[in-house]
PDB file of C-alpha atoms in Angstrom:
ATOM      1  CA  MET A   1    -112.095  30.057  61.133  1.00 87.00           C
ATOM      2  CA  ILE A   2    -112.801  26.370  60.941  1.00 87.00           C
ATOM      3  CA  GLY A   3    -110.635  24.311  58.079  1.00 90.00           C
ATOM      4  CA  GLN A   4    -108.794  26.431  55.370  1.00 91.00           C
ATOM      5  CA  ASN A   5    -105.353  25.447  56.596  1.00 90.00           C
ATOM      6  CA  LYS A   6    -104.418  26.330  53.268  1.00 90.00           C
ATOM      7  CA  ILE A   7    -105.039  30.144  53.829  1.00 92.00           C
ATOM      8  CA  LYS A   8    -103.890  29.611  57.627  1.00 91.00           C
ATOM      9  CA  SER A   9    -100.561  28.709  56.347  1.00 91.00           C
ATOM     10  CA  ILE A  10     -99.842  31.803  54.247  1.00 88.00           C
ATOM     11  CA  ASP A  11     -97.409  34.394  56.437  1.00 83.00           C
ATOM     12  CA  ASN A  12     -97.974  37.092  53.485  1.00 83.00           C
ATOM     13  CA  PHE A  13    -100.814  38.552  51.651  1.00 88.00           C
ATOM     14  CA  ASN A  14     -98.478  41.065  49.732  1.00 86.00           C
ATOM     15  CA  SER A  15    -100.895  40.573  46.496  1.00 89.00           C
ATOM     16  CA  PRO A  16    -103.099  44.116  46.067  1.00 91.00           C
ATOM     17  CA  LEU A  17    -105.640  41.884  44.791  1.00 93.00           C
ATOM     18  CA  ILE A  18    -106.720  38.591  46.693  1.00 95.00           C
ATOM     19  CA  ILE A  19    -109.668  36.410  44.824  1.00 95.00           C
ATOM     20  CA  LEU A  20    -111.106  33.795  46.925  1.00 96.00           C
ATOM     21  CA  ILE A  21    -112.746  30.673  44.803  1.00 95.00           C
ATOM     22  CA  GLY A  22    -115.419  28.781  46.118  1.00 91.00           C
ATOM     23  CA  ASN A  23    -119.319  27.602  46.063  1.00 84.00           C
ATOM     24  CA  ALA A  24    -121.613  29.128  47.480  1.00 82.00           C
ATOM     25  CA  ASN A  25    -122.000  29.011  51.092  1.00 85.00           C
ATOM     26  CA  MET A  26    -118.050  27.686  51.473  1.00 89.00           C
ATOM     27  CA  GLY A  27    -116.987  30.546  53.623  1.00 90.00           C
ATOM     28  CA  LYS A  28    -115.795  32.874  51.298  1.00 94.00           C
ATOM     29  CA  SER A  29    -116.714  35.838  53.251  1.00 93.00           C
ATOM     30  CA  VAL A  30    -115.509  34.716  56.773  1.00 93.00           C
ATOM     31  CA  ALA A  31    -111.973  33.737  54.865  1.00 95.00           C
ATOM     32  CA  ALA A  32    -111.383  36.854  53.554  1.00 95.00           C
ATOM     33  CA  GLU A  33    -112.522  38.505  57.173  1.00 96.00           C
ATOM     34  CA  TYR A  34    -109.524  36.250  58.504  1.00 95.00           C
ATOM     35  CA  ILE A  35    -107.227  37.495  56.062  1.00 95.00           C
ATOM     36  CA  ALA A  36    -108.144  41.107  57.413  1.00 95.00           C
ATOM     37  CA  ASP A  37    -107.796  40.215  60.787  1.00 94.00           C
ATOM     38  CA  LYS A  38    -104.271  38.442  60.133  1.00 93.00           C
ATOM     39  CA  ILE A  39    -102.966  41.153  58.447  1.00 92.00           C
ATOM     40  CA  GLY A  40    -104.275  44.147  60.869  1.00 94.00           C
ATOM     41  CA  ALA A  41    -106.606  45.804  58.305  1.00 94.00           C
ATOM     42  CA  GLN A  42    -109.960  47.284  58.455  1.00 96.00           C
ATOM     43  CA  PHE A  43    -112.526  45.064  56.880  1.00 97.00           C
ATOM     44  CA  VAL A  44    -114.967  46.957  54.453  1.00 96.00           C
ATOM     45  CA  ARG A  45    -117.955  45.060  52.366  1.00 96.00           C
ATOM     46  CA  CYS A  46    -118.129  46.709  48.900  1.00 94.00           C
ATOM     47  CA  GLY A  47    -121.182  46.810  46.336  1.00 91.00           C
ATOM     48  CA  ASN A  48    -120.792  45.361  42.868  1.00 89.00           C
ATOM     49  CA  LYS A  49    -121.842  48.291  40.622  1.00 91.00           C
ATOM     50  CA  VAL A  50    -119.399  49.993  38.664  1.00 92.00           C
ATOM     51  CA  GLU A  51    -119.448  53.309  39.829  1.00 93.00           C
ATOM     52  CA  GLU A  52    -119.099  52.131  43.609  1.00 94.00           C
ATOM     53  CA  VAL A  53    -116.122  50.030  42.212  1.00 93.00           C
ATOM     54  CA  ARG A  54    -114.874  53.109  40.790  1.00 94.00           C
ATOM     55  CA  GLU A  55    -115.395  54.883  44.195  1.00 95.00           C
ATOM     56  CA  VAL A  56    -113.696  52.646  46.376  1.00 94.00           C
ATOM     57  CA  ILE A  57    -110.676  52.498  44.267  1.00 94.00           C
ATOM     58  CA  GLU A  58    -110.304  56.415  44.310  1.00 94.00           C
ATOM     59  CA  ILE A  59    -110.540  56.219  47.948  1.00 95.00           C
ATOM     60  CA  SER A  60    -108.296  53.857  48.455  1.00 95.00           C
ATOM     61  CA  TYR A  61    -105.467  55.772  47.327  1.00 94.00           C
ATOM     62  CA  LYS A  62    -106.076  58.192  50.176  1.00 93.00           C
ATOM     63  CA  GLN A  63    -105.844  55.344  52.743  1.00 93.00           C
ATOM     64  CA  ILE A  64    -103.247  55.973  55.536  1.00 93.00           C
ATOM     65  CA  GLU A  65    -104.104  52.779  57.504  1.00 94.00           C
ATOM     66  CA  PRO A  66    -104.205  49.023  56.401  1.00 95.00           C
ATOM     67  CA  VAL A  67    -107.559  48.731  54.778  1.00 96.00           C
ATOM     68  CA  ILE A  68    -109.436  45.386  52.800  1.00 96.00           C
ATOM     69  CA  TYR A  69    -111.842  46.290  50.498  1.00 96.00           C
ATOM     70  CA  TYR A  70    -114.190  42.584  49.833  1.00 97.00           C
ATOM     71  CA  PHE A  71    -116.235  42.656  46.809  1.00 95.00           C
ATOM     72  CA  LYS A  72    -118.312  39.388  47.057  1.00 93.00           C
ATOM     73  CA  ASN A  73    -119.696  37.286  43.759  1.00 90.00           C
ATOM     74  CA  ILE A  74    -117.858  39.453  41.154  1.00 90.00           C
ATOM     75  CA  GLN A  75    -119.147  36.504  38.670  1.00 86.00           C
ATOM     76  CA  LEU A  76    -121.983  39.656  39.018  1.00 84.00           C
ATOM     77  CA  MET A  77    -119.993  42.330  38.419  1.00 88.00           C
ATOM     78  CA  ASN A  78    -119.584  43.819  34.819  1.00 88.00           C
ATOM     79  CA  ILE A  79    -116.830  44.440  32.655  1.00 90.00           C
ATOM     80  CA  ALA A  80    -116.545  47.913  33.474  1.00 91.00           C
ATOM     81  CA  GLY A  81    -115.939  47.142  37.058  1.00 90.00           C
ATOM     82  CA  LEU A  82    -113.666  43.915  36.715  1.00 91.00           C
ATOM     83  CA  ASN A  83    -111.528  46.190  34.334  1.00 91.00           C
ATOM     84  CA  SER A  84    -111.424  48.990  36.936  1.00 91.00           C
ATOM     85  CA  LEU A  85    -109.891  46.456  39.634  1.00 90.00           C
ATOM     86  CA  LEU A  86    -107.521  44.783  36.890  1.00 89.00           C
ATOM     87  CA  LYS A  87    -106.104  48.546  36.586  1.00 89.00           C
ATOM     88  CA  VAL A  88    -105.277  48.506  40.675  1.00 88.00           C
ATOM     89  CA  THR A  89    -102.643  45.619  39.949  1.00 87.00           C
ATOM     90  CA  GLU A  90    -100.811  47.897  37.643  1.00 87.00           C
ATOM     91  CA  GLU A  91    -100.337  50.987  40.358  1.00 90.00           C
ATOM     92  CA  PRO A  92    -101.561  49.378  43.615  1.00 92.00           C
ATOM     93  CA  PRO A  93    -102.120  51.740  46.354  1.00 93.00           C
ATOM     94  CA  CYS A  94     -99.700  52.016  49.179  1.00 91.00           C
ATOM     95  CA  LYS A  95    -102.225  50.792  52.101  1.00 93.00           C
ATOM     96  CA  ALA A  96    -105.214  49.188  50.919  1.00 94.00           C
ATOM     97  CA  LYS A  97    -105.801  45.660  49.168  1.00 94.00           C
ATOM     98  CA  PHE A  98    -108.641  44.287  47.408  1.00 95.00           C
ATOM     99  CA  ILE A  99    -110.424  40.469  48.111  1.00 96.00           C
ATOM    100  CA  LEU A 100    -112.491  39.366  45.358  1.00 96.00           C
ATOM    101  CA  SER A 101    -114.741  36.091  45.601  1.00 94.00           C
ATOM    102  CA  VAL A 102    -115.999  34.019  42.811  1.00 92.00           C
ATOM    103  CA  ASP A 103    -117.708  30.769  42.528  1.00 87.00           C
ATOM    104  CA  THR A 104    -115.995  29.070  40.046  1.00 86.00           C
ATOM    105  CA  LYS A 105    -112.329  30.184  37.962  1.00 87.00           C
ATOM    106  CA  GLU A 106    -114.354  29.912  34.664  1.00 84.00           C
ATOM    107  CA  HIS A 107    -116.737  32.930  36.446  1.00 84.00           C
ATOM    108  CA  CYS A 108    -113.328  34.912  36.289  1.00 88.00           C
ATOM    109  CA  LEU A 109    -111.873  37.491  34.299  1.00 88.00           C
ATOM    110  CA  PRO A 110    -108.346  35.178  33.193  1.00 91.00           C
ATOM    111  CA  THR A 111    -106.699  38.640  33.677  1.00 91.00           C
ATOM    112  CA  LEU A 112    -107.400  39.034  37.039  1.00 90.00           C
ATOM    113  CA  LEU A 113    -106.549  35.711  37.989  1.00 90.00           C
ATOM    114  CA  SER A 114    -103.173  35.845  36.497  1.00 90.00           C
ATOM    115  CA  ARG A 115    -102.794  38.730  38.098  1.00 90.00           C
ATOM    116  CA  GLY A 116    -104.306  38.584  41.650  1.00 90.00           C
ATOM    117  CA  PHE A 117    -103.512  35.725  44.032  1.00 93.00           C
ATOM    118  CA  ALA A 118    -106.082  32.832  43.439  1.00 94.00           C
ATOM    119  CA  ILE A 119    -107.086  30.982  46.548  1.00 94.00           C
ATOM    120  CA  GLU A 120    -109.210  27.867  45.840  1.00 94.00           C
ATOM    121  CA  LEU A 121    -111.052  26.950  49.330  1.00 94.00           C
ATOM    122  CA  GLU A 122    -110.587  23.790  50.245  1.00 93.00           C
ATOM    123  CA  SER A 123    -113.351  21.058  51.257  1.00 91.00           C
ATOM    124  CA  TYR A 124    -114.401  20.881  54.929  1.00 92.00           C
ATOM    125  CA  THR A 125    -113.861  17.135  56.544  1.00 90.00           C
ATOM    126  CA  ILE A 126    -116.655  15.516  58.717  1.00 89.00           C
ATOM    127  CA  GLY A 127    -114.480  16.276  61.408  1.00 91.00           C
ATOM    128  CA  GLU A 128    -114.443  19.786  60.856  1.00 92.00           C
ATOM    129  CA  LEU A 129    -118.524  20.132  60.222  1.00 91.00           C
ATOM    130  CA  LYS A 130    -119.181  18.439  63.302  1.00 91.00           C
ATOM    131  CA  GLU A 131    -116.395  20.810  65.272  1.00 91.00           C
ATOM    132  CA  TYR A 132    -118.321  23.741  63.644  1.00 91.00           C
ATOM    133  CA  ALA A 133    -121.492  21.922  64.786  1.00 91.00           C
ATOM    134  CA  ASN A 134    -120.533  21.529  68.624  1.00 92.00           C
ATOM    135  CA  LEU A 135    -119.328  24.954  68.561  1.00 91.00           C
ATOM    136  CA  LYS A 136    -122.615  26.428  67.155  1.00 91.00           C
ATOM    137  CA  ASN A 137    -124.934  23.841  68.861  1.00 92.00           C
ATOM    138  CA  LEU A 138    -126.277  22.813  65.610  1.00 90.00           C
ATOM    139  CA  ASP A 139    -127.578  19.698  64.492  1.00 86.00           C
ATOM    140  CA  PHE A 140    -125.490  17.356  62.441  1.00 84.00           C
ATOM    141  CA  SER A 141    -127.428  14.626  61.510  1.00 76.00           C
ATOM    142  CA  TYR A 142    -127.652  15.022  57.563  1.00 67.00           C
ATOM    143  CA  ASN A 143    -126.413  13.496  54.553  1.00 62.00           C
ATOM    144  CA  SER A 144    -123.422  14.700  52.074  1.00 65.00           C
ATOM    145  CA  CYS A 145    -125.492  17.609  50.814  1.00 78.00           C
ATOM    146  CA  VAL A 146    -124.470  19.779  53.610  1.00 85.00           C
ATOM    147  CA  TYR A 147    -120.540  20.307  52.656  1.00 86.00           C
ATOM    148  CA  SER A 148    -119.949  23.748  54.632  1.00 90.00           C
ATOM    149  CA  PRO A 149    -120.371  25.390  57.843  1.00 91.00           C
ATOM    150  CA  GLY A 150    -122.658  27.839  55.660  1.00 89.00           C
ATOM    151  CA  THR A 151    -124.427  24.767  54.130  1.00 87.00           C
ATOM    152  CA  LEU A 152    -124.769  23.373  58.217  1.00 89.00           C
ATOM    153  CA  GLU A 153    -126.510  26.735  59.304  1.00 88.00           C
ATOM    154  CA  LEU A 154    -128.270  26.620  56.485  1.00 85.00           C
ATOM    155  CA  ALA A 155    -130.191  23.286  57.271  1.00 86.00           C
ATOM    156  CA  ASN A 156    -130.716  24.190  60.845  1.00 88.00           C
ATOM    157  CA  ARG A 157    -133.000  27.138  59.755  1.00 85.00           C
ATOM    158  CA  PHE A 158    -135.711  24.804  58.202  1.00 85.00           C
ATOM    159  CA  ASP A 159    -136.978  21.216  58.210  1.00 84.00           C
ATOM    160  CA  TYR A 160    -134.332  19.872  56.301  1.00 84.00           C
ATOM    161  CA  LYS A 161    -135.405  15.804  57.282  1.00 84.00           C
ATOM    162  CA  GLN A 162    -139.389  17.063  55.632  1.00 88.00           C
ATOM    163  CA  MET A 163    -137.532  18.260  52.327  1.00 87.00           C
ATOM    164  CA  ASN A 164    -135.850  14.979  51.970  1.00 87.00           C
ATOM    165  CA  LYS A 165    -139.020  13.271  52.472  1.00 89.00           C
ATOM    166  CA  ASP A 166    -141.099  15.454  49.973  1.00 90.00           C
ATOM    167  CA  ILE A 167    -138.318  15.094  47.576  1.00 88.00           C
ATOM    168  CA  SER A 168    -138.068  11.309  47.899  1.00 88.00           C
ATOM    169  CA  GLU A 169    -142.121  11.109  46.998  1.00 87.00           C
ATOM    170  CA  PHE A 170    -142.049  13.370  44.711  1.00 87.00           C
ATOM    171  CA  CYS A 171    -139.351  11.196  42.542  1.00 83.00           C
ATOM    172  CA  GLU A 172    -141.027   8.247  43.130  1.00 83.00           C
ATOM    173  CA  ASN A 173    -144.404   9.676  41.233  1.00 82.00           C
ATOM    174  CA  MET A 174    -143.579  12.992  39.358  1.00 82.00           C
ATOM    175  CA  SER A 175    -146.479  15.652  39.022  1.00 86.00           C
ATOM    176  CA  TYR A 176    -147.047  18.808  38.147  1.00 87.00           C
ATOM    177  CA  LYS A 177    -148.997  19.300  41.596  1.00 88.00           C
ATOM    178  CA  LYS A 178    -146.087  17.560  43.911  1.00 88.00           C
ATOM    179  CA  ALA A 179    -143.590  19.879  41.890  1.00 88.00           C
ATOM    180  CA  LEU A 180    -145.885  22.934  42.435  1.00 90.00           C
ATOM    181  CA  ALA A 181    -145.916  21.798  46.578  1.00 89.00           C
ATOM    182  CA  LEU A 182    -141.746  21.511  46.537  1.00 90.00           C
ATOM    183  CA  ILE A 183    -141.960  24.945  44.834  1.00 91.00           C
ATOM    184  CA  LYS A 184    -143.809  26.793  47.272  1.00 90.00           C
ATOM    185  CA  GLN A 185    -141.837  25.243  50.105  1.00 89.00           C
ATOM    186  CA  ILE A 186    -138.701  27.237  48.431  1.00 89.00           C
ATOM    187  CA  LYS A 187    -136.793  30.891  50.036  1.00 86.00           C
ATOM    188  CA  PHE A 188    -136.378  32.323  46.683  1.00 83.00           C
ATOM    189  CA  SER A 189    -135.072  35.717  48.447  1.00 79.00           C
ATOM    190  CA  GLU A 190    -134.051  36.924  51.611  1.00 73.00           C
ATOM    191  CA  ASP A 191    -137.777  37.942  53.306  1.00 75.00           C
ATOM    192  CA  ASP A 192    -138.831  34.699  52.032  1.00 78.00           C
ATOM    193  CA  GLU A 193    -139.479  31.492  54.786  1.00 82.00           C
ATOM    194  CA  GLY A 194    -138.380  28.255  53.732  1.00 84.00           C
ATOM    195  CA  TRP A 195    -136.222  25.477  52.036  1.00 87.00           C
ATOM    196  CA  ASN A 196    -132.716  26.784  50.723  1.00 85.00           C
ATOM    197  CA  LEU A 197    -132.604  26.810  47.160  1.00 85.00           C
ATOM    198  CA  PHE A 198    -128.971  25.079  46.684  1.00 84.00           C
ATOM    199  CA  LEU A 199    -129.768  22.543  49.612  1.00 86.00           C
ATOM    200  CA  PHE A 200    -133.112  21.657  47.901  1.00 88.00           C
ATOM    201  CA  LEU A 201    -131.236  21.424  44.367  1.00 86.00           C
ATOM    202  CA  ASN A 202    -127.764  19.295  45.796  1.00 84.00           C
ATOM    203  CA  ASN A 203    -130.802  17.085  47.682  1.00 85.00           C
ATOM    204  CA  LEU A 204    -132.874  16.578  44.742  1.00 86.00           C
ATOM    205  CA  GLU A 205    -129.760  15.809  42.220  1.00 84.00           C
ATOM    206  CA  LYS A 206    -128.157  13.389  44.767  1.00 83.00           C
ATOM    207  CA  PHE A 207    -131.544  11.499  45.145  1.00 83.00           C
ATOM    208  CA  ILE A 208    -131.763  11.025  41.803  1.00 80.00           C
ATOM    209  CA  VAL A 209    -128.491   9.768  40.875  1.00 79.00           C
ATOM    210  CA  ASP A 210    -128.526   7.541  43.717  1.00 79.00           C
ATOM    211  CA  ASN A 211    -131.534   6.033  42.607  1.00 76.00           C
ATOM    212  CA  ILE A 212    -131.214   5.831  38.887  1.00 69.00           C
ATOM    213  CA  GLY A 213    -127.301   5.298  38.721  1.00 65.00           C
ATOM    214  CA  HIS A 214    -124.793   8.203  37.607  1.00 60.00           C
ATOM    215  CA  LEU A 215    -124.547   7.335  33.948  1.00 61.00           C
ATOM    216  CA  LYS A 216    -128.227   7.441  33.434  1.00 65.00           C
ATOM    217  CA  ALA A 217    -128.787  10.520  35.580  1.00 64.00           C
ATOM    218  CA  SER A 218    -126.131  12.343  33.067  1.00 73.00           C
ATOM    219  CA  LYS A 219    -128.461  14.090  31.517  1.00 73.00           C
ATOM    220  CA  TYR A 220    -130.196  15.530  34.507  1.00 74.00           C
ATOM    221  CA  ILE A 221    -126.757  16.367  36.070  1.00 75.00           C
ATOM    222  CA  LEU A 222    -126.185  18.568  33.237  1.00 77.00           C
ATOM    223  CA  LYS A 223    -129.561  20.402  33.702  1.00 78.00           C
ATOM    224  CA  PHE A 224    -128.851  21.151  37.147  1.00 77.00           C
ATOM    225  CA  SER A 225    -125.513  22.330  36.419  1.00 77.00           C
ATOM    226  CA  GLU A 226    -126.959  24.755  33.623  1.00 78.00           C
ATOM    227  CA  PHE A 227    -129.512  25.584  36.497  1.00 79.00           C
ATOM    228  CA  ARG A 228    -127.030  26.569  39.021  1.00 76.00           C
ATOM    229  CA  ARG A 229    -125.393  28.718  36.172  1.00 74.00           C
ATOM    230  CA  ILE A 230    -128.549  30.695  35.548  1.00 76.00           C
ATOM    231  CA  LEU A 231    -128.707  31.043  39.092  1.00 74.00           C
ATOM    232  CA  PHE A 232    -126.155  33.758  39.178  1.00 67.00           C
ATOM    233  CA  TYR A 233    -127.263  36.079  36.207  1.00 68.00           C
ATOM    234  CA  VAL A 234    -128.609  39.394  37.744  1.00 63.00           C
ATOM    235  CA  GLY A 235    -132.535  39.228  37.336  1.00 72.00           C
ATOM    236  CA  VAL A 236    -132.989  35.971  36.391  1.00 78.00           C
ATOM    237  CA  ASN A 237    -136.455  34.751  37.888  1.00 85.00           C
ATOM    238  CA  LYS A 238    -135.349  31.728  40.053  1.00 83.00           C
ATOM    239  CA  LYS A 239    -138.963  30.502  40.412  1.00 86.00           C
ATOM    240  CA  MET A 240    -139.963  30.573  36.661  1.00 87.00           C
ATOM    241  CA  GLN A 241    -136.408  28.545  35.863  1.00 84.00           C
ATOM    242  CA  LEU A 242    -136.847  26.241  38.715  1.00 85.00           C
ATOM    243  CA  GLU A 243    -140.441  25.341  37.710  1.00 86.00           C
ATOM    244  CA  LYS A 244    -138.842  25.093  33.935  1.00 84.00           C
ATOM    245  CA  LEU A 245    -136.459  22.544  35.774  1.00 81.00           C
ATOM    246  CA  LEU A 246    -139.297  20.141  37.422  1.00 81.00           C
ATOM    247  CA  PHE A 247    -141.723  20.078  34.748  1.00 80.00           C
TER     248      PHE A 247
END
């Protein structure tokens, strides 16, 4: 695992509930696997539906070997599932621990934060990103919107430089036609080919701020922030929401 010295420096993960906090593609799943490996536990990825959560909790009390159950993006989990996990902190199983990942503290149940062991993932340095690029033989000639190993890998899966060129042309002469042309190139699901949506948003926002100044761009920044929040809602039509943002 590149970076994340805070996690590497922790000797004991005694809490039955560990909460990893960080933006999309910051490496929360990698960190969860690292913790499982460090304490010598089996690593099991779990679903977020309430019936899946309750089934995992029931099984956890029957384990005779160390197990880490990992729930990703709990901001998508309903309150019943979260409350089930909360009860685990009252009578934790002997051999099982639970790791949860969430994008921000604000999207996590406050009682979970207070009872669990919360770890905010650290930002990556340029040196760490270059180290990862060399390790994985990736191109590192990108701007500051590539902020983690995960986003570096995403940027290498499509023509990142062409995306930035198209964003620049769109911002210089905005039109519905150019907005639709951008939208057509974005990947909205795992099966799609195209640009990563989060990297596109980061670069579009950065271009606006760099060209009209942070104060003037404040209303646009609020729109981007709201749009990112909406993206985490279950069943949201990402394409339609992006059209509203650009138009």
